[in-house]
PDB file of N, CA, C and O in Angstrom:
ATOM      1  N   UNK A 686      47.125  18.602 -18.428  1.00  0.00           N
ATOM      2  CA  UNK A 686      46.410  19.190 -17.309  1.00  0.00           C
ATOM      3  C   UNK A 686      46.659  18.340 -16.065  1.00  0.00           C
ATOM      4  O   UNK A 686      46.760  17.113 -16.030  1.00  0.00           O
ATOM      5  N   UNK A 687      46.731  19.091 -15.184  1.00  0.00           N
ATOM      6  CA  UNK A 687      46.911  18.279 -13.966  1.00  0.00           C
ATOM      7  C   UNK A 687      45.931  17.883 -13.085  1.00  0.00           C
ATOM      8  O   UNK A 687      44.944  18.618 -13.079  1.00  0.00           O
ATOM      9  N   UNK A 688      45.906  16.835 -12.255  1.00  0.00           N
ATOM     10  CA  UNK A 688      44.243  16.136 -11.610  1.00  0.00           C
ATOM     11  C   UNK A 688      43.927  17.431 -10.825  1.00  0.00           C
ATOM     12  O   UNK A 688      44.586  17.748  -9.835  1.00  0.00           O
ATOM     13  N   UNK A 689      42.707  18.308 -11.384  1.00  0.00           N
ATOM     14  CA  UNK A 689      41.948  19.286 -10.323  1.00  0.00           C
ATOM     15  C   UNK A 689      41.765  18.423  -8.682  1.00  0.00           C
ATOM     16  O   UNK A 689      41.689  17.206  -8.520  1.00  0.00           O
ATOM     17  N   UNK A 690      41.724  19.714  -7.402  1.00  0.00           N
ATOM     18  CA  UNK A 690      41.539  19.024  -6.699  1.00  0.00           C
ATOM     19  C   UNK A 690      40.177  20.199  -5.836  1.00  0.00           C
ATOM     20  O   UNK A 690      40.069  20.478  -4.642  1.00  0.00           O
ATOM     21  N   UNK A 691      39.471  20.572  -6.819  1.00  0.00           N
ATOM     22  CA  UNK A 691      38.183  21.483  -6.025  1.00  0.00           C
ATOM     23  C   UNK A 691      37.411  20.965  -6.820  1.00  0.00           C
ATOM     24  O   UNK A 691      37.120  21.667  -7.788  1.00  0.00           O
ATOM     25  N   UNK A 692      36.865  19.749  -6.749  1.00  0.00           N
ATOM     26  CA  UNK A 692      36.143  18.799  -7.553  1.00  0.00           C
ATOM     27  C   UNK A 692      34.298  19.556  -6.286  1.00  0.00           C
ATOM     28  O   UNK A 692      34.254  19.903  -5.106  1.00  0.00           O
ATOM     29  N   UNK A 693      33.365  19.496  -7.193  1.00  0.00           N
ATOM     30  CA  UNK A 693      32.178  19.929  -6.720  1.00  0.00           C
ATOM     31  C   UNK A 693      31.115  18.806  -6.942  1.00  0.00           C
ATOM     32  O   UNK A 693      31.385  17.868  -7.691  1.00  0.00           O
ATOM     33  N   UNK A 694      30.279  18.862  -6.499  1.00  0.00           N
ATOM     34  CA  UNK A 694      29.463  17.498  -7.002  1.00  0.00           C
ATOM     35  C   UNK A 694      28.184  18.789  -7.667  1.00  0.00           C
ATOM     36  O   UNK A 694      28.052  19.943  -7.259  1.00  0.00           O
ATOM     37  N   UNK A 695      27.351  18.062  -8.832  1.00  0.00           N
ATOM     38  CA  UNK A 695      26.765  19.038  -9.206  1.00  0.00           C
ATOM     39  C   UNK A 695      24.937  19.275  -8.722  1.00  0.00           C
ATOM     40  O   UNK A 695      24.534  18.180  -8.329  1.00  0.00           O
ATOM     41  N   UNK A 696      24.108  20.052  -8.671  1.00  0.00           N
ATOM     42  CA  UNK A 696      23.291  20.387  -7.637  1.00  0.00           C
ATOM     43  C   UNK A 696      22.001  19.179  -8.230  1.00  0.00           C
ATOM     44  O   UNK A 696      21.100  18.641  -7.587  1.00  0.00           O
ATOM     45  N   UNK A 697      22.322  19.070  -9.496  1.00  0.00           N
ATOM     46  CA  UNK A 697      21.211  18.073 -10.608  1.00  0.00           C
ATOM     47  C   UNK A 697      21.792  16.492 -10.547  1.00  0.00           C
ATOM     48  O   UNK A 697      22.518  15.947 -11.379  1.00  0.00           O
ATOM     49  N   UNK A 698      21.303  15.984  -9.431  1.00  0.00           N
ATOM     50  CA  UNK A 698      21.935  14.762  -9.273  1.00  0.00           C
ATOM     51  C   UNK A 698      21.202  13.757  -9.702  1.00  0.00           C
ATOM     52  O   UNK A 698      21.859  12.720  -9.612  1.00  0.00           O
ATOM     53  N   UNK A 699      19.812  13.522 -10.262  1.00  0.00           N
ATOM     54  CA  UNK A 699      19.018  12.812 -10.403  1.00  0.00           C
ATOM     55  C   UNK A 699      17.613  12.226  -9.578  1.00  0.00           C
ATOM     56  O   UNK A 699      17.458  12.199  -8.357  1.00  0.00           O
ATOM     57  N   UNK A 700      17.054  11.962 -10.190  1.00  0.00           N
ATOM     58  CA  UNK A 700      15.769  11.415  -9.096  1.00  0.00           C
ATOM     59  C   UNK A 700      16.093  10.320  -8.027  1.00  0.00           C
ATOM     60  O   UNK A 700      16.869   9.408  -8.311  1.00  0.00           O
ATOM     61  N   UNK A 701      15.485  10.410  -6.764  1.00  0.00           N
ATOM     62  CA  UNK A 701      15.859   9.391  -6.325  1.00  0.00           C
ATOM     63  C   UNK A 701      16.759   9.601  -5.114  1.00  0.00           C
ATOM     64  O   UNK A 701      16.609  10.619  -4.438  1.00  0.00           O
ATOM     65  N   UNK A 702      17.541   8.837  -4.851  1.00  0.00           N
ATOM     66  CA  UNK A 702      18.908   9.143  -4.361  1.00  0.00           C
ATOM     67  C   UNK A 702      20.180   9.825  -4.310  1.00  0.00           C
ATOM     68  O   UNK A 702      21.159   9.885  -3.567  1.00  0.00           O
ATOM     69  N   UNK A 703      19.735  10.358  -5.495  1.00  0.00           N
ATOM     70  CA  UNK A 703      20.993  11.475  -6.438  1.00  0.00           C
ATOM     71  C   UNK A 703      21.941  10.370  -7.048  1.00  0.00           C
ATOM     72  O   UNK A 703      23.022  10.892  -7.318  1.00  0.00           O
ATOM     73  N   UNK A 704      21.918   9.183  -7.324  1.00  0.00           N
ATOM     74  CA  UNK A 704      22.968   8.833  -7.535  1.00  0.00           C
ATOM     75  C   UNK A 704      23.517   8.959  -9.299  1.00  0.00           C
ATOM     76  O   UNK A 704      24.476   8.439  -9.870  1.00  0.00           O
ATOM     77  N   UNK A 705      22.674   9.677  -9.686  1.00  0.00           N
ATOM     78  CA  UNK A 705      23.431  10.011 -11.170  1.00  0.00           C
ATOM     79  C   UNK A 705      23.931  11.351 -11.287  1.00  0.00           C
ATOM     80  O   UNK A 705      23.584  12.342 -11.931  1.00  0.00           O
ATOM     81  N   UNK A 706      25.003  11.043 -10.335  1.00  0.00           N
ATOM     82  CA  UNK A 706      25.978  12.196 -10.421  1.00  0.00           C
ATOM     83  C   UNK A 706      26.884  12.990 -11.477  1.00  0.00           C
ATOM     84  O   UNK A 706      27.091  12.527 -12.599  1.00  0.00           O
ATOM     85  N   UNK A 707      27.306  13.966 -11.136  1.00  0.00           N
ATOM     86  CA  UNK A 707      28.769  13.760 -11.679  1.00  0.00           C
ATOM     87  C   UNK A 707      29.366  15.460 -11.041  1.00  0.00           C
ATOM     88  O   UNK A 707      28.653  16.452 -10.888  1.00  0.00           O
ATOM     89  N   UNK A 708      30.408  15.380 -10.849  1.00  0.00           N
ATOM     90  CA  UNK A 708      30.986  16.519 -10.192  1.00  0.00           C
ATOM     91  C   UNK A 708      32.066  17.268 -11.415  1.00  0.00           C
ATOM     92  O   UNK A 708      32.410  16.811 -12.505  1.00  0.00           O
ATOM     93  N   UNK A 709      32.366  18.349 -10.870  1.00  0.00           N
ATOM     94  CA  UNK A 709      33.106  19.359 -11.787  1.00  0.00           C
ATOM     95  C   UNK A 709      34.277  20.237 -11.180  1.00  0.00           C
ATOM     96  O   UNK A 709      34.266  20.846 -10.111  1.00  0.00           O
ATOM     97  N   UNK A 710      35.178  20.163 -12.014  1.00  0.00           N
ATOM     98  CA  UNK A 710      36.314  20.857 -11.505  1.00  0.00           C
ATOM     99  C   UNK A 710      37.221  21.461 -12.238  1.00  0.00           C
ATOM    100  O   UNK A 710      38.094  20.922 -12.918  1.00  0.00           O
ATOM    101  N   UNK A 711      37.019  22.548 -12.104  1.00  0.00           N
ATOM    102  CA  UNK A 711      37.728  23.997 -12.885  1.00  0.00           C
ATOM    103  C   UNK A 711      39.122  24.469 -12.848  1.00  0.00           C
ATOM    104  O   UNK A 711      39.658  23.980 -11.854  1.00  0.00           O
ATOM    105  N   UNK A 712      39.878  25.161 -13.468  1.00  0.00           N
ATOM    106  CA  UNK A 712      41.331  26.024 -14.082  1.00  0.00           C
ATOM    107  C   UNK A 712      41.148  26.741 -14.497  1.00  0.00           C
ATOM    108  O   UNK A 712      40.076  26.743 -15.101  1.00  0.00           O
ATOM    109  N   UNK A 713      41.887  27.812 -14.547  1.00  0.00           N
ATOM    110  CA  UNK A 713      42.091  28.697 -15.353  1.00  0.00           C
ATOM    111  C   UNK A 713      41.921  28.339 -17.058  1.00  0.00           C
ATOM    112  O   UNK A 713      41.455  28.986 -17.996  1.00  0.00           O
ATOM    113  N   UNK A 714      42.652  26.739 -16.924  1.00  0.00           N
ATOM    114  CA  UNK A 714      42.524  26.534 -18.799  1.00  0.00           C
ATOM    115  C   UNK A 714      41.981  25.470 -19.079  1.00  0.00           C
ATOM    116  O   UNK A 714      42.066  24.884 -20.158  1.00  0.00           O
ATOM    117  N   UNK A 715      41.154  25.010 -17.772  1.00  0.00           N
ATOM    118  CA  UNK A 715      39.988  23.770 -18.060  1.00  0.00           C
ATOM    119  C   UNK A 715      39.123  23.582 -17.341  1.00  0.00           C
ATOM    120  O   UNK A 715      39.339  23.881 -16.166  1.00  0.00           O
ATOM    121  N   UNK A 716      37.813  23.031 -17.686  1.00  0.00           N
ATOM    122  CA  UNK A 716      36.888  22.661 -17.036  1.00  0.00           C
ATOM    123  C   UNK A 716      36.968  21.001 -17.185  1.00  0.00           C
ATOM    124  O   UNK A 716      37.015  20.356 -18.232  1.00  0.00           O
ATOM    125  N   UNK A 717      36.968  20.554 -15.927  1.00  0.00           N
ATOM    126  CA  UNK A 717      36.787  19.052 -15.923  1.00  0.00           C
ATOM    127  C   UNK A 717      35.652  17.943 -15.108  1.00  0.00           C
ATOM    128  O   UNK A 717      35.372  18.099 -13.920  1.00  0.00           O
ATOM    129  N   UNK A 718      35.084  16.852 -15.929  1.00  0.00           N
ATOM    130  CA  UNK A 718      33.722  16.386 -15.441  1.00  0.00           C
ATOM    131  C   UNK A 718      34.180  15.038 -14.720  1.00  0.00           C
ATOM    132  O   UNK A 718      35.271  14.592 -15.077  1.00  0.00           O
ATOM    133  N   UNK A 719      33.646  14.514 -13.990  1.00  0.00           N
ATOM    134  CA  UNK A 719      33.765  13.009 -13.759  1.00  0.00           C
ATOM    135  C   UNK A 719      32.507  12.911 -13.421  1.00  0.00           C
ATOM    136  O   UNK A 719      31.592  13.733 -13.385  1.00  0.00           O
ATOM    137  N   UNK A 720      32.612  11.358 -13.082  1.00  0.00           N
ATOM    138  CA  UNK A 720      31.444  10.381 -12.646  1.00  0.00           C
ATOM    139  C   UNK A 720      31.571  10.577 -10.922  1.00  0.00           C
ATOM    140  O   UNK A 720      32.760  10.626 -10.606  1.00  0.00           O
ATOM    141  N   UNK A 721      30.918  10.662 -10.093  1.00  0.00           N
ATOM    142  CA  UNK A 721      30.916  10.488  -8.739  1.00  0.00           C
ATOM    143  C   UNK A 721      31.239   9.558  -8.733  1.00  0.00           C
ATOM    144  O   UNK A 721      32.412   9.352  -8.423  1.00  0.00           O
ATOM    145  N   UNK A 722      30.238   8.307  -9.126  1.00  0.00           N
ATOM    146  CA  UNK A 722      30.413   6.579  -8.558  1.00  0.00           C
ATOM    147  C   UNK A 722      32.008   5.933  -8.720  1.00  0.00           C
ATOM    148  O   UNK A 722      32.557   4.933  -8.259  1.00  0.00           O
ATOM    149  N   UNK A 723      32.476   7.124  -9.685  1.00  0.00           N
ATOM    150  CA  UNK A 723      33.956   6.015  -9.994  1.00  0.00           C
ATOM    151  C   UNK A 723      34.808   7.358 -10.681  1.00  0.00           C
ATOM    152  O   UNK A 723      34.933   7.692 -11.859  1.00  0.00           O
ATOM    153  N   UNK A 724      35.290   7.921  -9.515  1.00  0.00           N
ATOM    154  CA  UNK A 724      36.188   8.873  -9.544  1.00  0.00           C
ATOM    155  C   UNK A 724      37.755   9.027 -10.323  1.00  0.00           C
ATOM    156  O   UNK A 724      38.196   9.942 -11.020  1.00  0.00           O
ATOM    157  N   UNK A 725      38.454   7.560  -9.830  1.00  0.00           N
ATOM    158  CA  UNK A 725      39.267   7.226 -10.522  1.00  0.00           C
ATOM    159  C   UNK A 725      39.516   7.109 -12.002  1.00  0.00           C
ATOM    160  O   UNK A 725      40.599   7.307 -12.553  1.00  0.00           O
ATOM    161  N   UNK A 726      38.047   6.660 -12.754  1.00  0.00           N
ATOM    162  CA  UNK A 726      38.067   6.329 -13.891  1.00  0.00           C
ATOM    163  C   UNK A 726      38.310   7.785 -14.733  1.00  0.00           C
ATOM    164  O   UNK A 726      38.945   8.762 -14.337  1.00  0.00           O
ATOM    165  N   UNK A 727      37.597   7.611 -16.027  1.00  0.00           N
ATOM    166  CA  UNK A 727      38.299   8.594 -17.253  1.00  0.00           C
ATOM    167  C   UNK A 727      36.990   9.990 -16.582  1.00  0.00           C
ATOM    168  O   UNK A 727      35.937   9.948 -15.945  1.00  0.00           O
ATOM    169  N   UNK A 728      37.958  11.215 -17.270  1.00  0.00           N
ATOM    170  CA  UNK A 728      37.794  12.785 -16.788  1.00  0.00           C
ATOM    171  C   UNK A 728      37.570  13.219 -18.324  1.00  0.00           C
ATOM    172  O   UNK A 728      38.352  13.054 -19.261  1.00  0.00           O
ATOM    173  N   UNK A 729      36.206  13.860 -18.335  1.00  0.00           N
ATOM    174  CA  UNK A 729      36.096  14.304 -19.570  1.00  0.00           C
ATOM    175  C   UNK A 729      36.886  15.996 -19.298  1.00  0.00           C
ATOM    176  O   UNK A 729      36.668  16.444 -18.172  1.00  0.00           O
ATOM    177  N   UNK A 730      37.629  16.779 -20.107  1.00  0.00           N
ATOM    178  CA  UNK A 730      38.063  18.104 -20.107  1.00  0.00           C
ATOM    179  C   UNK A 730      37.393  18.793 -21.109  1.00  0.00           C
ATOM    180  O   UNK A 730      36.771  18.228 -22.008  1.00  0.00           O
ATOM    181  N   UNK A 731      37.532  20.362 -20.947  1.00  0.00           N
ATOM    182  CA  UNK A 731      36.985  21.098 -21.640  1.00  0.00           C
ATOM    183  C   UNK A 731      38.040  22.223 -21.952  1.00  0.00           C
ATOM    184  O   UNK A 731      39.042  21.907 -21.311  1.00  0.00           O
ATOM    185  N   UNK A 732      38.263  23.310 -22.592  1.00  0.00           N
ATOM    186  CA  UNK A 732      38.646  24.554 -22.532  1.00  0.00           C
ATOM    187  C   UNK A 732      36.878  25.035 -21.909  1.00  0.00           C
ATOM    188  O   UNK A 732      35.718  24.661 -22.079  1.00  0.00           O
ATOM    189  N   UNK A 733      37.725  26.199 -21.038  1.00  0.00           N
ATOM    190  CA  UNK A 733      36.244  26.842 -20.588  1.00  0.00           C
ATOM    191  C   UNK A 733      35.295  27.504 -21.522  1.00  0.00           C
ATOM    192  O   UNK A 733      34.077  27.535 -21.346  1.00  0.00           O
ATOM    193  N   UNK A 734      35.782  27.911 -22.293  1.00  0.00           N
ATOM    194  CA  UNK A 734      35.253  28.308 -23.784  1.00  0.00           C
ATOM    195  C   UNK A 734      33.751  27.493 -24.506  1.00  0.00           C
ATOM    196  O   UNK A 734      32.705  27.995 -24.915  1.00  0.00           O
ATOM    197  N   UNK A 735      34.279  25.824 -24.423  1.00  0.00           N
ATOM    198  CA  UNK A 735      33.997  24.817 -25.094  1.00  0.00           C
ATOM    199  C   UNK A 735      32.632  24.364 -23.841  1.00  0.00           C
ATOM    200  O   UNK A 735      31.484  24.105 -24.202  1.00  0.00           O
ATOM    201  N   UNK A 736      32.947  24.356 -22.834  1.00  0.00           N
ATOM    202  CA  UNK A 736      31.964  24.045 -21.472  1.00  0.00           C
ATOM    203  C   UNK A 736      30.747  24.391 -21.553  1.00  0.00           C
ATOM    204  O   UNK A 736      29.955  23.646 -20.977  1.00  0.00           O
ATOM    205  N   UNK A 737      30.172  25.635 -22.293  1.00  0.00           N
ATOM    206  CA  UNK A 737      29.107  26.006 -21.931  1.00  0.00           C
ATOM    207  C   UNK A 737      28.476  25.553 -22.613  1.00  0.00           C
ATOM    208  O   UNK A 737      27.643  24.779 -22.142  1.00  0.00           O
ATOM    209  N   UNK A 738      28.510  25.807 -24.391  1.00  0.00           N
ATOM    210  CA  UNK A 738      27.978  24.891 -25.493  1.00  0.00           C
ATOM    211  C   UNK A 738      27.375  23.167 -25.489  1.00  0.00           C
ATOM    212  O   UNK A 738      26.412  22.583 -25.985  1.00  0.00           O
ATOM    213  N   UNK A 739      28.719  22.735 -24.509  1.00  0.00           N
ATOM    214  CA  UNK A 739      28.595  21.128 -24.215  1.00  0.00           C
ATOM    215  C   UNK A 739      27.166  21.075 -23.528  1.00  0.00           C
ATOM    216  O   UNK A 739      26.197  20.471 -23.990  1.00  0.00           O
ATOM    217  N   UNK A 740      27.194  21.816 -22.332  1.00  0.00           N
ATOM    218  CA  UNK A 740      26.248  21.736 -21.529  1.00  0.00           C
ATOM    219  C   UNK A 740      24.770  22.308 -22.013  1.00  0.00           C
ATOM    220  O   UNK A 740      23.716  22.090 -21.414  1.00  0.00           O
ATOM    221  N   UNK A 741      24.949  23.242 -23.468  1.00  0.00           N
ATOM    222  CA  UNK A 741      23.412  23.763 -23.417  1.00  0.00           C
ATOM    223  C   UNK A 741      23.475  22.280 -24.626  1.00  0.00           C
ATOM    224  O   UNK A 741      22.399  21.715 -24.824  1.00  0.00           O
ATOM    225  N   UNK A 742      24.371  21.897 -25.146  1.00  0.00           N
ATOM    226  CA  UNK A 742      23.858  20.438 -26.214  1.00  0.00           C
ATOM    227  C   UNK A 742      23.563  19.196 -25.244  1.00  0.00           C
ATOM    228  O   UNK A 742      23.506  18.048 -25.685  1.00  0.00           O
ATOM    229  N   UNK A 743      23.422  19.436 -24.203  1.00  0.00           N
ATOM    230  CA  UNK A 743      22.926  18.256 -23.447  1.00  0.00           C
ATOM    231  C   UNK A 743      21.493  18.672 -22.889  1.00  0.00           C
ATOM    232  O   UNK A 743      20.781  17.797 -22.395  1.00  0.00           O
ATOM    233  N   UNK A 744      21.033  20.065 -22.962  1.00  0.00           N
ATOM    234  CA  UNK A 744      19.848  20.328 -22.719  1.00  0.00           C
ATOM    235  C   UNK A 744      18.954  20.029 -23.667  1.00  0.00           C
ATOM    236  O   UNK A 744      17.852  19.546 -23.407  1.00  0.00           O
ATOM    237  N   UNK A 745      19.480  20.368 -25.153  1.00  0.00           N
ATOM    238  CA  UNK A 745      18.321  19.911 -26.172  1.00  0.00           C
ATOM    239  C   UNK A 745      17.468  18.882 -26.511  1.00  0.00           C
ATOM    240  O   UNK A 745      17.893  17.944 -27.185  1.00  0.00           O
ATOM    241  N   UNK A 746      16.344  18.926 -26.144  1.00  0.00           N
ATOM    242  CA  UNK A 746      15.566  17.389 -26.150  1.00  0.00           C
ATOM    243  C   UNK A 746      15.631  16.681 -27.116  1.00  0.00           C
ATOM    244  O   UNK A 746      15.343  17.372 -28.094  1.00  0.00           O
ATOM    245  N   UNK A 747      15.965  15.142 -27.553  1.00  0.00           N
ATOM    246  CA  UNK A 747      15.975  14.533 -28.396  1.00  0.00           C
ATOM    247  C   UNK A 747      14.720  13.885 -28.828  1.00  0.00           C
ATOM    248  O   UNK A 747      13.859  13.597 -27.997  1.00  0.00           O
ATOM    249  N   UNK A 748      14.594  13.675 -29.913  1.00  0.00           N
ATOM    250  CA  UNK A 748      13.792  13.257 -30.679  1.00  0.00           C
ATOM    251  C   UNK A 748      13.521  11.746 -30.084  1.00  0.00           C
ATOM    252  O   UNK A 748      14.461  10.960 -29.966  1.00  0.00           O
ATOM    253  N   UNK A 749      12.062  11.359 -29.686  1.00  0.00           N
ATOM    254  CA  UNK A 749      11.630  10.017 -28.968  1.00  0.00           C
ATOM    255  C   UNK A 749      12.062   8.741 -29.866  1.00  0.00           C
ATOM    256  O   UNK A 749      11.758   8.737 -31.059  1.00  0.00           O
ATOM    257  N   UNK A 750      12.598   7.922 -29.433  1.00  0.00           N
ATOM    258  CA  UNK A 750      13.073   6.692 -30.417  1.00  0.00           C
ATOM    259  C   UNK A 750      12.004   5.817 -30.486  1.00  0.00           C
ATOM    260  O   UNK A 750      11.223   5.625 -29.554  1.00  0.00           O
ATOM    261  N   UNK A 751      11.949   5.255 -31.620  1.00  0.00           N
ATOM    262  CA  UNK A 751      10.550   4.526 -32.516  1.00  0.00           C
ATOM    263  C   UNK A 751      11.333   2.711 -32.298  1.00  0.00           C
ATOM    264  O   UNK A 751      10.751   1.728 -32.758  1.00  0.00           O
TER     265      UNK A 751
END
């Protein structure tokens, strides 16, 4: 895949300052995530297929740690 360049920042940035970012950037045959703070670093990818699932398994509340 090649570096997307319609990178979006996303509207759920965190409390605060927003600074727990992360922006998103789409293809035809991928969806791709980064970190705002450090753009350069590693790009998680998706098939668009695979994107939506990721995102409702990050909604599910986890169980409080003991």
């Amino acid at each position: 895949m090649t570096t997307p360049d319609n990178w979006r920042k996303s509207s759920y940035s965190g409390p605060g300052d927003g600074n727990e970012c992360v922006e998103i950037a789409d293809s035809p045959t991928h969806v791709a995530i980064r970190d705002t703070k450090a753009p350069t670093r590693a790009t998680l990818t998706f098939p668009p297929t695979a994107f939506a699932p990721f995102i409702d398994a990050l909604k599910v509340e986890k169980a409080p740690r003991v």
